[in-house]
PDB file of C-alpha atoms and ligand atoms in Angstrom:
ATOM      1  CA  MET N   1      -0.124  -0.152  -0.040  1.00 59.00           C
ATOM      2  CA  SER N   2       0.988   3.397  -1.318  1.00 89.00           C
ATOM      3  CA  GLU N   3       1.414   6.692   0.960  1.00 94.00           C
ATOM      4  CA  VAL N   4      -1.000   9.028   0.671  1.00 97.00           C
ATOM      5  CA  LEU N   5       0.708  11.486   3.506  1.00 98.00           C
ATOM      6  CA  GLU N   6       3.566  11.729   5.588  1.00 98.00           C
ATOM      7  CA  LEU N   7       4.837  13.602   7.382  1.00 98.00           C
ATOM      8  CA  VAL N   8       8.463  13.373   9.555  1.00 98.00           C
ATOM      9  CA  ASP N   9       9.051  15.372  12.254  1.00 98.00           C
ATOM     10  CA  VAL N  10       6.976  18.018  11.160  1.00 98.00           C
ATOM     11  CA  SER N  11       6.865  20.946  13.698  1.00 98.00           C
ATOM     12  CA  VAL N  12       4.741  24.638  12.361  1.00 98.00           C
ATOM     13  CA  VAL N  13       6.009  27.409  14.945  1.00 98.00           C
ATOM     14  CA  ARG N  14       3.878  30.472  15.315  1.00 97.00           C
ATOM     15  CA  GLU N  15       5.807  33.773  17.800  1.00 95.00           C
ATOM     16  CA  GLY N  16       8.141  31.374  18.950  1.00 95.00           C
ATOM     17  CA  ARG N  17       4.924  28.499  19.689  1.00 96.00           C
ATOM     18  CA  ALA N  18       4.310  25.643  18.844  1.00 97.00           C
ATOM     19  CA  LEU N  19       1.491  24.824  17.544  1.00 98.00           C
ATOM     20  CA  VAL N  20       2.817  21.374  15.602  1.00 98.00           C
ATOM     21  CA  ASP N  21       5.484  19.914  17.627  1.00 98.00           C
ATOM     22  CA  ASP N  22       7.687  17.048  15.322  1.00 98.00           C
ATOM     23  CA  VAL N  23       4.729  15.068  14.815  1.00 98.00           C
ATOM     24  CA  SER N  24       5.808  12.892  12.432  1.00 98.00           C
ATOM     25  CA  TRP N  25       2.606  10.051  11.087  1.00 98.00           C
ATOM     26  CA  SER N  26       1.845   8.433   8.322  1.00 97.00           C
ATOM     27  CA  VAL N  27      -1.383   7.930   6.000  1.00 98.00           C
ATOM     28  CA  LYS N  28      -0.622   4.296   3.817  1.00 97.00           C
ATOM     29  CA  GLU N  29      -3.819   4.490   0.498  1.00 95.00           C
ATOM     30  CA  GLY N  30      -6.949   3.279   1.467  1.00 93.00           C
ATOM     31  CA  GLU N  31      -6.513   4.082   5.534  1.00 97.00           C
ATOM     32  CA  ARG N  32      -9.583   6.205   6.819  1.00 98.00           C
ATOM     33  CA  TRP N  33      -8.646   8.300  10.087  1.00 98.00           C
ATOM     34  CA  VAL N  34     -10.139  10.714  12.888  1.00 98.00           C
ATOM     35  CA  ILE N  35      -7.563  13.374  14.329  1.00 98.00           C
ATOM     36  CA  VAL N  36      -9.043  13.553  17.784  1.00 97.00           C
ATOM     37  CA  GLY N  37      -8.276  15.680  21.100  1.00 95.00           C
ATOM     38  CA  PRO N  38      -8.791  18.926  22.967  1.00 95.00           C
ATOM     39  CA  ASN N  39      -9.480  22.887  21.446  1.00 94.00           C
ATOM     40  CA  GLY N  40      -6.279  23.788  19.965  1.00 95.00           C
ATOM     41  CA  ALA N  41      -4.277  20.499  20.312  1.00 97.00           C
ATOM     42  CA  GLY N  42      -3.257  21.955  16.503  1.00 97.00           C
ATOM     43  CA  LYS N  43      -5.836  19.897  14.701  1.00 96.00           C
ATOM     44  CA  THR N  44      -6.492  22.363  12.426  1.00 94.00           C
ATOM     45  CA  THR N  45      -3.002  23.122  11.695  1.00 96.00           C
ATOM     46  CA  LEU N  46      -1.583  19.654  11.053  1.00 97.00           C
ATOM     47  CA  LEU N  47      -5.356  19.262   8.579  1.00 95.00           C
ATOM     48  CA  ASN N  48      -3.423  22.487   7.092  1.00 94.00           C
ATOM     49  CA  VAL N  49      -0.073  21.256   6.468  1.00 96.00           C
ATOM     50  CA  ALA N  50      -2.082  17.677   5.129  1.00 96.00           C
ATOM     51  CA  SER N  51      -3.461  20.862   2.401  1.00 93.00           C
ATOM     52  CA  SER N  52      -0.618  21.526   1.809  1.00 93.00           C
ATOM     53  CA  TYR N  53      -1.983  25.564   2.326  1.00 90.00           C
ATOM     54  CA  LEU N  54       0.906  25.406   5.380  1.00 94.00           C
ATOM     55  CA  PHE N  55       4.377  24.681   4.966  1.00 96.00           C
ATOM     56  CA  PRO N  56       6.243  22.972   8.467  1.00 97.00           C
ATOM     57  CA  THR N  57       8.365  25.667   9.758  1.00 97.00           C
ATOM     58  CA  SER N  58      10.552  23.033  10.044  1.00 97.00           C
ATOM     59  CA  GLY N  59      10.600  18.311   8.450  1.00 98.00           C
ATOM     60  CA  ASN N  60       9.185  17.218   6.143  1.00 97.00           C
ATOM     61  CA  ALA N  61       5.518  16.553   4.472  1.00 98.00           C
ATOM     62  CA  THR N  62       4.454  13.879   1.745  1.00 98.00           C
ATOM     63  CA  ILE N  63       1.642  14.919   0.158  1.00 97.00           C
ATOM     64  CA  LEU N  64       0.435  11.819  -2.449  1.00 97.00           C
ATOM     65  CA  GLY N  65       3.912  11.534  -2.938  1.00 96.00           C
ATOM     66  CA  GLU N  66       4.565  15.043  -4.154  1.00 96.00           C
ATOM     67  CA  LYS N  67       6.900  16.815  -1.865  1.00 96.00           C
ATOM     68  CA  LEU N  68       5.969  20.240   0.190  1.00 94.00           C
ATOM     69  CA  GLY N  69       8.344  23.029  -0.832  1.00 91.00           C
ATOM     70  CA  SER N  70       9.771  21.462  -4.473  1.00 91.00           C
ATOM     71  CA  VAL N  71       6.046  21.168  -6.158  1.00 91.00           C
ATOM     72  CA  ASP N  72       4.219  22.910  -6.932  1.00 91.00           C
ATOM     73  CA  VAL N  73       0.367  23.308  -4.999  1.00 90.00           C
ATOM     74  CA  PHE N  74      -1.429  24.391  -7.450  1.00 87.00           C
ATOM     75  CA  ASP N  75      -0.526  20.957  -9.807  1.00 89.00           C
ATOM     76  CA  LEU N  76      -1.805  19.175  -5.900  1.00 92.00           C
ATOM     77  CA  ARG N  77      -3.965  20.406  -4.495  1.00 88.00           C
ATOM     78  CA  PRO N  78      -7.074  19.497  -7.046  1.00 86.00           C
ATOM     79  CA  ARG N  79      -6.031  16.122  -5.825  1.00 92.00           C
ATOM     80  CA  ILE N  80      -7.530  16.512  -2.139  1.00 93.00           C
ATOM     81  CA  GLY N  81     -10.391  16.997  -1.402  1.00 92.00           C
ATOM     82  CA  MET N  82     -11.088  19.399   2.521  1.00 91.00           C
ATOM     83  CA  ALA N  83     -14.018  20.551   4.157  1.00 90.00           C
ATOM     84  CA  GLY N  84     -13.971  22.726   6.999  1.00 82.00           C
ATOM     85  CA  MET N  85     -15.236  25.937   7.743  1.00 76.00           C
ATOM     86  CA  ALA N  86     -12.682  27.994   6.772  1.00 75.00           C
ATOM     87  CA  MET N  87     -13.152  27.472   3.070  1.00 75.00           C
ATOM     88  CA  ALA N  88     -17.027  28.315   3.268  1.00 78.00           C
ATOM     89  CA  ASP N  89     -16.080  31.647   4.460  1.00 81.00           C
ATOM     90  CA  LYS N  90     -14.231  31.731   1.472  1.00 83.00           C
ATOM     91  CA  LEU N  91     -17.435  31.158  -0.864  1.00 89.00           C
ATOM     92  CA  PRO N  92     -19.578  33.636  -2.493  1.00 91.00           C
ATOM     93  CA  HIS N  93     -23.393  33.485  -0.171  1.00 92.00           C
ATOM     94  CA  ASP N  94     -24.767  35.252  -3.177  1.00 93.00           C
ATOM     95  CA  GLN N  95     -23.931  31.910  -5.132  1.00 93.00           C
ATOM     96  CA  THR N  96     -26.453  28.533  -5.512  1.00 95.00           C
ATOM     97  CA  VAL N  97     -25.797  25.018  -3.867  1.00 96.00           C
ATOM     98  CA  LEU N  98     -24.618  23.150  -7.725  1.00 95.00           C
ATOM     99  CA  GLN N  99     -22.365  25.951  -8.414  1.00 92.00           C
ATOM    100  CA  THR N 100     -20.585  26.083  -5.096  1.00 93.00           C
ATOM    101  CA  VAL N 101     -20.032  22.651  -6.149  1.00 93.00           C
ATOM    102  CA  LEU N 102     -19.307  23.466  -9.684  1.00 90.00           C
ATOM    103  CA  THR N 103     -16.731  25.578  -9.402  1.00 86.00           C
ATOM    104  CA  ALA N 104     -14.850  23.229  -7.108  1.00 83.00           C
ATOM    105  CA  ALA N 105     -14.521  21.527 -10.519  1.00 72.00           C
ATOM    106  CA  TYR N 106     -11.942  24.151 -12.080  1.00 68.00           C
ATOM    107  CA  GLY N 107     -10.266  25.412  -8.980  1.00 60.00           C
ATOM    108  CA  MET N 108     -11.618  28.421  -8.456  1.00 54.00           C
ATOM    109  CA  THR N 109     -13.611  30.046  -5.204  1.00 54.00           C
ATOM    110  CA  ALA N 110     -14.936  32.329  -7.201  1.00 51.00           C
ATOM    111  CA  HIS N 111     -17.808  33.224  -8.904  1.00 50.00           C
ATOM    112  CA  TRP N 112     -19.911  30.976 -11.500  1.00 51.00           C
ATOM    113  CA  GLN N 113     -18.777  32.660 -15.130  1.00 52.00           C
ATOM    114  CA  GLU N 114     -18.018  30.090 -17.606  1.00 58.00           C
ATOM    115  CA  GLN N 115     -19.838  27.560 -18.848  1.00 64.00           C
ATOM    116  CA  TYR N 116     -19.815  23.903 -17.672  1.00 68.00           C
ATOM    117  CA  ASP N 117     -19.714  20.797 -18.777  1.00 79.00           C
ATOM    118  CA  ALA N 118     -22.595  18.908 -18.325  1.00 84.00           C
ATOM    119  CA  MET N 119     -20.455  15.702 -16.522  1.00 86.00           C
ATOM    120  CA  ASP N 120     -19.507  17.983 -14.490  1.00 87.00           C
ATOM    121  CA  GLU N 121     -22.518  19.413 -13.647  1.00 90.00           C
ATOM    122  CA  GLU N 122     -24.229  15.791 -13.421  1.00 92.00           C
ATOM    123  CA  ARG N 123     -21.094  14.930 -11.383  1.00 91.00           C
ATOM    124  CA  ALA N 124     -22.295  17.626  -8.725  1.00 93.00           C
ATOM    125  CA  ARG N 125     -26.096  16.632  -9.000  1.00 95.00           C
ATOM    126  CA  ALA N 126     -24.189  12.925  -7.887  1.00 93.00           C
ATOM    127  CA  PHE N 127     -22.560  14.333  -5.345  1.00 92.00           C
ATOM    128  CA  LEU N 128     -24.482  16.143  -3.490  1.00 94.00           C
ATOM    129  CA  ASP N 129     -27.940  13.861  -3.668  1.00 92.00           C
ATOM    130  CA  ARG N 130     -25.551  11.068  -1.999  1.00 88.00           C
ATOM    131  CA  LEU N 131     -25.138  14.057   0.420  1.00 89.00           C
ATOM    132  CA  GLY N 132     -29.143  14.452   1.370  1.00 89.00           C
ATOM    133  CA  MET N 133     -29.504  18.184  -1.093  1.00 94.00           C
ATOM    134  CA  ASN N 134     -31.196  17.041  -3.382  1.00 93.00           C
ATOM    135  CA  GLU N 135     -34.113  20.028  -2.094  1.00 96.00           C
ATOM    136  CA  PHE N 136     -30.880  22.153  -1.881  1.00 97.00           C
ATOM    137  CA  LEU N 137     -30.154  22.963  -6.084  1.00 97.00           C
ATOM    138  CA  HIS N 138     -30.707  26.331  -6.308  1.00 96.00           C
ATOM    139  CA  ARG N 139     -30.965  27.893  -2.714  1.00 97.00           C
ATOM    140  CA  LYS N 140     -27.982  30.411  -1.942  1.00 97.00           C
ATOM    141  CA  PHE N 141     -25.380  28.633   0.292  1.00 95.00           C
ATOM    142  CA  GLY N 142     -25.694  31.731   2.234  1.00 94.00           C
ATOM    143  CA  THR N 143     -28.642  31.506   3.063  1.00 96.00           C
ATOM    144  CA  LEU N 144     -28.155  26.921   4.208  1.00 94.00           C
ATOM    145  CA  SER N 145     -27.867  26.104   7.676  1.00 89.00           C
ATOM    146  CA  GLU N 146     -25.112  25.032   9.152  1.00 85.00           C
ATOM    147  CA  GLY N 147     -25.697  21.443   8.960  1.00 86.00           C
ATOM    148  CA  GLU N 148     -26.509  21.553   5.232  1.00 91.00           C
ATOM    149  CA  ARG N 149     -23.150  23.568   4.035  1.00 91.00           C
ATOM    150  CA  LYS N 150     -21.258  21.020   5.971  1.00 89.00           C
ATOM    151  CA  ARG N 151     -22.732  18.491   3.193  1.00 91.00           C
ATOM    152  CA  THR N 152     -22.810  20.990   0.908  1.00 94.00           C
ATOM    153  CA  LEU N 153     -18.715  21.638   1.308  1.00 93.00           C
ATOM    154  CA  ILE N 154     -18.545  18.037   1.546  1.00 91.00           C
ATOM    155  CA  ALA N 155     -19.636  17.460  -2.126  1.00 92.00           C
ATOM    156  CA  ARG N 156     -17.790  20.284  -3.232  1.00 93.00           C
ATOM    157  CA  ALA N 157     -14.648  18.425  -1.602  1.00 90.00           C
ATOM    158  CA  MET N 158     -15.533  15.335  -3.201  1.00 89.00           C
ATOM    159  CA  MET N 159     -15.667  17.181  -6.865  1.00 89.00           C
ATOM    160  CA  THR N 160     -11.957  17.014  -8.034  1.00 84.00           C
ATOM    161  CA  ASP N 161     -12.141  13.379  -7.404  1.00 87.00           C
ATOM    162  CA  PRO N 162      -9.245  13.864  -4.777  1.00 93.00           C
ATOM    163  CA  GLU N 163      -7.204  10.734  -4.138  1.00 95.00           C
ATOM    164  CA  LEU N 164      -7.660  12.693  -0.582  1.00 96.00           C
ATOM    165  CA  LEU N 165     -10.365  13.695   1.718  1.00 96.00           C
ATOM    166  CA  LEU N 166      -9.379  16.355   4.893  1.00 96.00           C
ATOM    167  CA  LEU N 167     -12.713  16.727   7.064  1.00 95.00           C
ATOM    168  CA  ASP N 168     -11.894  19.027   9.423  1.00 94.00           C
ATOM    169  CA  GLU N 169     -15.597  18.700  12.960  1.00 92.00           C
ATOM    170  CA  PRO N 170     -17.947  17.971   9.878  1.00 90.00           C
ATOM    171  CA  ALA N 171     -20.209  17.218  12.358  1.00 89.00           C
ATOM    172  CA  ALA N 172     -19.873  20.480  14.956  1.00 85.00           C
ATOM    173  CA  GLY N 173     -22.309  22.044  15.195  1.00 81.00           C
ATOM    174  CA  LEU N 174     -25.545  20.344  14.023  1.00 83.00           C
ATOM    175  CA  ASP N 175     -28.547  19.268  16.062  1.00 86.00           C
ATOM    176  CA  LEU N 176     -28.849  14.895  16.877  1.00 90.00           C
ATOM    177  CA  GLY N 177     -30.876  14.301  14.049  1.00 89.00           C
ATOM    178  CA  GLY N 178     -27.787  16.321  11.582  1.00 87.00           C
ATOM    179  CA  ARG N 179     -25.139  14.777  13.254  1.00 90.00           C
ATOM    180  CA  GLU N 180     -26.346  11.631  12.893  1.00 93.00           C
ATOM    181  CA  ASP N 181     -27.200  11.526   9.330  1.00 90.00           C
ATOM    182  CA  LEU N 182     -23.910  12.998   8.792  1.00 91.00           C
ATOM    183  CA  VAL N 183     -21.915  10.192  10.618  1.00 94.00           C
ATOM    184  CA  ARG N 184     -24.303   7.814   8.892  1.00 93.00           C
ATOM    185  CA  ARG N 185     -23.946   9.616   5.016  1.00 90.00           C
ATOM    186  CA  LEU N 186     -19.954   9.627   5.813  1.00 93.00           C
ATOM    187  CA  GLY N 187     -19.859   6.268   7.490  1.00 96.00           C
ATOM    188  CA  ARG N 188     -21.638   4.622   3.477  1.00 93.00           C
ATOM    189  CA  LEU N 189     -18.622   6.070   2.349  1.00 93.00           C
ATOM    190  CA  ALA N 190     -15.500   5.517   4.832  1.00 96.00           C
ATOM    191  CA  ARG N 191     -16.608   1.664   3.705  1.00 95.00           C
ATOM    192  CA  ASP N 192     -16.314   2.418  -0.425  1.00 94.00           C
ATOM    193  CA  PRO N 193     -13.241   1.210  -1.808  1.00 92.00           C
ATOM    194  CA  TYR N 194     -13.404   3.496  -4.037  1.00 91.00           C
ATOM    195  CA  ALA N 195     -13.492   6.879  -2.156  1.00 93.00           C
ATOM    196  CA  PRO N 196     -11.037   8.779  -1.466  1.00 94.00           C
ATOM    197  CA  SER N 197      -8.648   8.342   1.594  1.00 96.00           C
ATOM    198  CA  MET N 198      -9.652   9.728   4.150  1.00 97.00           C
ATOM    199  CA  VAL N 199      -8.856  11.738   7.395  1.00 98.00           C
ATOM    200  CA  MET N 200     -10.961  13.112   9.922  1.00 97.00           C
ATOM    201  CA  VAL N 201     -11.083  15.926  12.244  1.00 96.00           C
ATOM    202  CA  THR N 202     -13.306  15.450  15.660  1.00 93.00           C
ATOM    203  CA  HIS N 203     -13.617  16.888  19.477  1.00 88.00           C
ATOM    204  CA  HIS N 204     -16.224  13.842  19.714  1.00 93.00           C
ATOM    205  CA  VAL N 205     -15.955   9.704  19.388  1.00 95.00           C
ATOM    206  CA  GLU N 206     -20.017   9.527  19.235  1.00 95.00           C
ATOM    207  CA  GLU N 207     -19.084  11.233  15.937  1.00 96.00           C
ATOM    208  CA  ILE N 208     -16.775   8.448  14.461  1.00 97.00           C
ATOM    209  CA  PRO N 209     -18.332   6.952  11.146  1.00 97.00           C
ATOM    210  CA  PRO N 210     -18.122   3.309  11.182  1.00 96.00           C
ATOM    211  CA  GLY N 211     -15.413   2.055   8.728  1.00 96.00           C
ATOM    212  CA  PHE N 212     -12.767   4.719   9.888  1.00 97.00           C
ATOM    213  CA  THR N 213      -9.697   2.473  10.432  1.00 97.00           C
ATOM    214  CA  HIS N 214      -7.483   4.879  12.615  1.00 98.00           C
ATOM    215  CA  VAL N 215      -7.048   7.362  15.160  1.00 98.00           C
ATOM    216  CA  LEU N 216      -4.550  10.173  15.664  1.00 98.00           C
ATOM    217  CA  MET N 217      -4.363  11.561  19.394  1.00 98.00           C
ATOM    218  CA  ILE N 218      -3.048  14.837  19.479  1.00 98.00           C
ATOM    219  CA  ARG N 219      -2.550  17.026  22.468  1.00 97.00           C
ATOM    220  CA  GLN N 220      -0.500  20.610  22.345  1.00 97.00           C
ATOM    221  CA  GLY N 221       1.003  19.654  18.939  1.00 98.00           C
ATOM    222  CA  GLN N 222       2.241  16.713  19.357  1.00 98.00           C
ATOM    223  CA  ILE N 223       0.841  13.191  18.761  1.00 98.00           C
ATOM    224  CA  MET N 224       0.030  11.338  21.643  1.00 97.00           C
ATOM    225  CA  VAL N 225      -1.324   7.573  20.101  1.00 97.00           C
ATOM    226  CA  ALA N 226      -1.365   6.545  16.691  1.00 98.00           C
ATOM    227  CA  GLY N 227      -2.972   3.251  15.216  1.00 98.00           C
ATOM    228  CA  PRO N 228      -5.529   1.077  14.775  1.00 98.00           C
ATOM    229  CA  ILE N 229      -8.590   2.149  16.342  1.00 97.00           C
ATOM    230  CA  GLU N 230      -9.555  -0.784  17.650  1.00 95.00           C
ATOM    231  CA  THR N 231      -6.902  -0.770  19.175  1.00 96.00           C
ATOM    232  CA  GLU N 232      -6.124   2.544  20.657  1.00 98.00           C
ATOM    233  CA  LEU N 233      -9.060   4.483  20.928  1.00 97.00           C
ATOM    234  CA  ASN N 234      -9.774   3.265  24.484  1.00 97.00           C
ATOM    235  CA  SER N 235     -10.463   4.836  28.600  1.00 97.00           C
ATOM    236  CA  ARG N 236      -6.383   5.236  29.074  1.00 97.00           C
ATOM    237  CA  ASN N 237      -5.617   7.112  25.998  1.00 98.00           C
ATOM    238  CA  LEU N 238      -8.536   8.986  26.005  1.00 97.00           C
ATOM    239  CA  SER N 239      -7.787  10.009  29.370  1.00 96.00           C
ATOM    240  CA  ARG N 240      -4.390  11.186  28.585  1.00 96.00           C
ATOM    241  CA  CYS N 241      -5.195  12.567  25.739  1.00 96.00           C
ATOM    242  CA  PHE N 242      -8.405  14.963  26.348  1.00 95.00           C
ATOM    243  CA  GLY N 243      -6.456  15.701  30.935  1.00 94.00           C
ATOM    244  CA  LEU N 244      -9.353  14.017  32.343  1.00 93.00           C
ATOM    245  CA  PRO N 245     -10.667  10.266  33.394  1.00 95.00           C
ATOM    246  CA  LEU N 246     -13.072   9.472  30.601  1.00 96.00           C
ATOM    247  CA  VAL N 247     -14.740   6.408  29.985  1.00 96.00           C
ATOM    248  CA  VAL N 248     -14.643   4.540  26.396  1.00 96.00           C
ATOM    249  CA  GLU N 249     -17.430   2.267  25.166  1.00 95.00           C
ATOM    250  CA  GLN N 250     -18.346   0.850  21.707  1.00 95.00           C
ATOM    251  CA  HIS N 251     -21.874   0.300  20.640  1.00 95.00           C
ATOM    252  CA  GLY N 252     -22.588  -1.735  18.153  1.00 93.00           C
ATOM    253  CA  GLU N 253     -20.197   0.588  15.366  1.00 93.00           C
ATOM    254  CA  ARG N 254     -20.379   3.747  17.383  1.00 97.00           C
ATOM    255  CA  TRP N 255     -18.125   4.494  19.838  1.00 97.00           C
ATOM    256  CA  MET N 256     -19.503   6.525  23.829  1.00 96.00           C
ATOM    257  CA  ALA N 257     -17.082   8.427  26.028  1.00 96.00           C
ATOM    258  CA  GLN N 258     -18.002  10.405  29.584  1.00 95.00           C
ATOM    259  CA  GLY N 259     -16.219  11.503  32.450  1.00 93.00           C
ATOM    260  CA  LEU N 260     -15.872   9.269  35.676  1.00 85.00           C
ATOM    261  CA  PRO N 261     -17.697  10.563  38.388  1.00 77.00           C
ATOM    262  CA  LEU N 262     -16.013  12.655  40.667  1.00 70.00           C
ATOM    263  CA  GLY N 263     -14.572  11.363  44.171  1.00 62.00           C
TER     264      GLY N 263
HETATM  265  N1  ADP D 301      -1.668  32.352  13.191  1.00 84.48           N
HETATM  266  C1  ADP D 301      -1.476  31.803  14.673  1.00 84.48           C
HETATM  267  N2  ADP D 301      -1.029  32.512  14.613  1.00 84.48           N
HETATM  268  C2  ADP D 301      -0.395  32.595  16.694  1.00 84.48           C
HETATM  269  N3  ADP D 301      -1.548  31.480  16.870  1.00 84.48           N
HETATM  270  C3  ADP D 301      -2.252  30.187  15.648  1.00 84.48           C
HETATM  271  C4  ADP D 301      -2.507  30.944  14.090  1.00 84.48           C
HETATM  272  N4  ADP D 301      -3.470  29.916  14.146  1.00 84.48           N
HETATM  273  C5  ADP D 301      -4.160  28.845  14.900  1.00 84.48           C
HETATM  274  N5  ADP D 301      -2.792  29.696  15.949  1.00 84.48           N
HETATM  275  C6  ADP D 301      -3.526  28.833  17.811  1.00 84.48           C
HETATM  276  O1  ADP D 301      -2.731  27.370  17.682  1.00 84.48           O
HETATM  277  C7  ADP D 301      -3.378  26.622  18.680  1.00 84.48           C
HETATM  278  C8  ADP D 301      -4.176  25.161  17.523  1.00 84.48           C
HETATM  279  O2  ADP D 301      -4.656  25.444  16.457  1.00 84.48           O
HETATM  280  P1  ADP D 301      -5.077  24.726  15.518  1.00 84.48           P
HETATM  281  O3  ADP D 301      -4.437  24.100  14.927  1.00 84.48           O
HETATM  282  O4  ADP D 301      -6.572  25.387  15.617  1.00 84.48           O
HETATM  283  O5  ADP D 301      -6.560  24.149  17.280  1.00 84.48           O
HETATM  284  P2  ADP D 301      -7.631  22.771  17.169  1.00 84.48           P
HETATM  285  O6  ADP D 301      -7.964  23.146  15.290  1.00 84.48           O
HETATM  286  O7  ADP D 301      -7.048  21.932  17.444  1.00 84.48           O
HETATM  287  O8  ADP D 301      -8.652  23.007  17.999  1.00 84.48           O
HETATM  288  C9  ADP D 301      -3.998  27.933  18.887  1.00 84.48           C
HETATM  289  O9  ADP D 301      -3.950  27.813  20.245  1.00 84.48           O
HETATM  290  C10 ADP D 301      -4.394  28.923  18.509  1.00 84.48           C
HETATM  291  O10 ADP D 301      -5.104  29.830  19.040  1.00 84.48           O
HETATM  292 MG1   MG D 302      -9.885  23.393  15.155  1.00 84.48          MG
END
């Protein structure tokens, strides 16, 4: 199996502080990783490196076989799908949902200008359908609820047929129904052998979709745990990661965590 992402001793230093601190981590083709860690642990910063939008201060990052620093990122970026709320802010609010997804095919966030291919439109509709966004094709992006916006961003990230799909807290801010719906859809994607390799950031183990294979736990920019979810996602590791006593349980294909009662 080849590597889609390989970080070796990667640090990202800002204002004298290592936001990502000497991280070595690799993702192989077909793996589905979840990144767990407290607020401010460096999860988004790590994804920004993995998406080639941020260069490490030191260390080496190789993405889809291309080493950051010696590859034209404009060739690399279409091969990576990134869905995070930072992207949502860059997208024009007056575009329709369909347009928002379609513009990804041309690697731009800008307005609807060109004649899009009928085939691209068909693909955009298919991804939106898969994410349950059928009824919203002609709604303006800016009028969507948070959950609808997130599902649109995931469809958009799929549009370039990426080899690596990065999701930053896709379920954050959703209500229970919205979360469960998204987890189910991501679970289906995770199990699809033709789907890209996936990395998803979350604060909550309840949001881990079935079919995810590996877990990375980070705290203060450092890796605490990296390995198969079945063995590494346990009470001991999660407690160390969040710095308080936690109990994690697996129920069927899903996970649950809670704090130990005091005393
Ligand atoms: N450009 C920056 N300059 C300085 N500090 C930053 C910058 N970007 C993020 N940070 C800080 O780095 C830490 C990690 O941020 P982030 O990667 O967003 O964490 P997470 O996604 O795990 O919550 C936070 O303390 C954040 O305030
Ligand atoms: Mg974050």
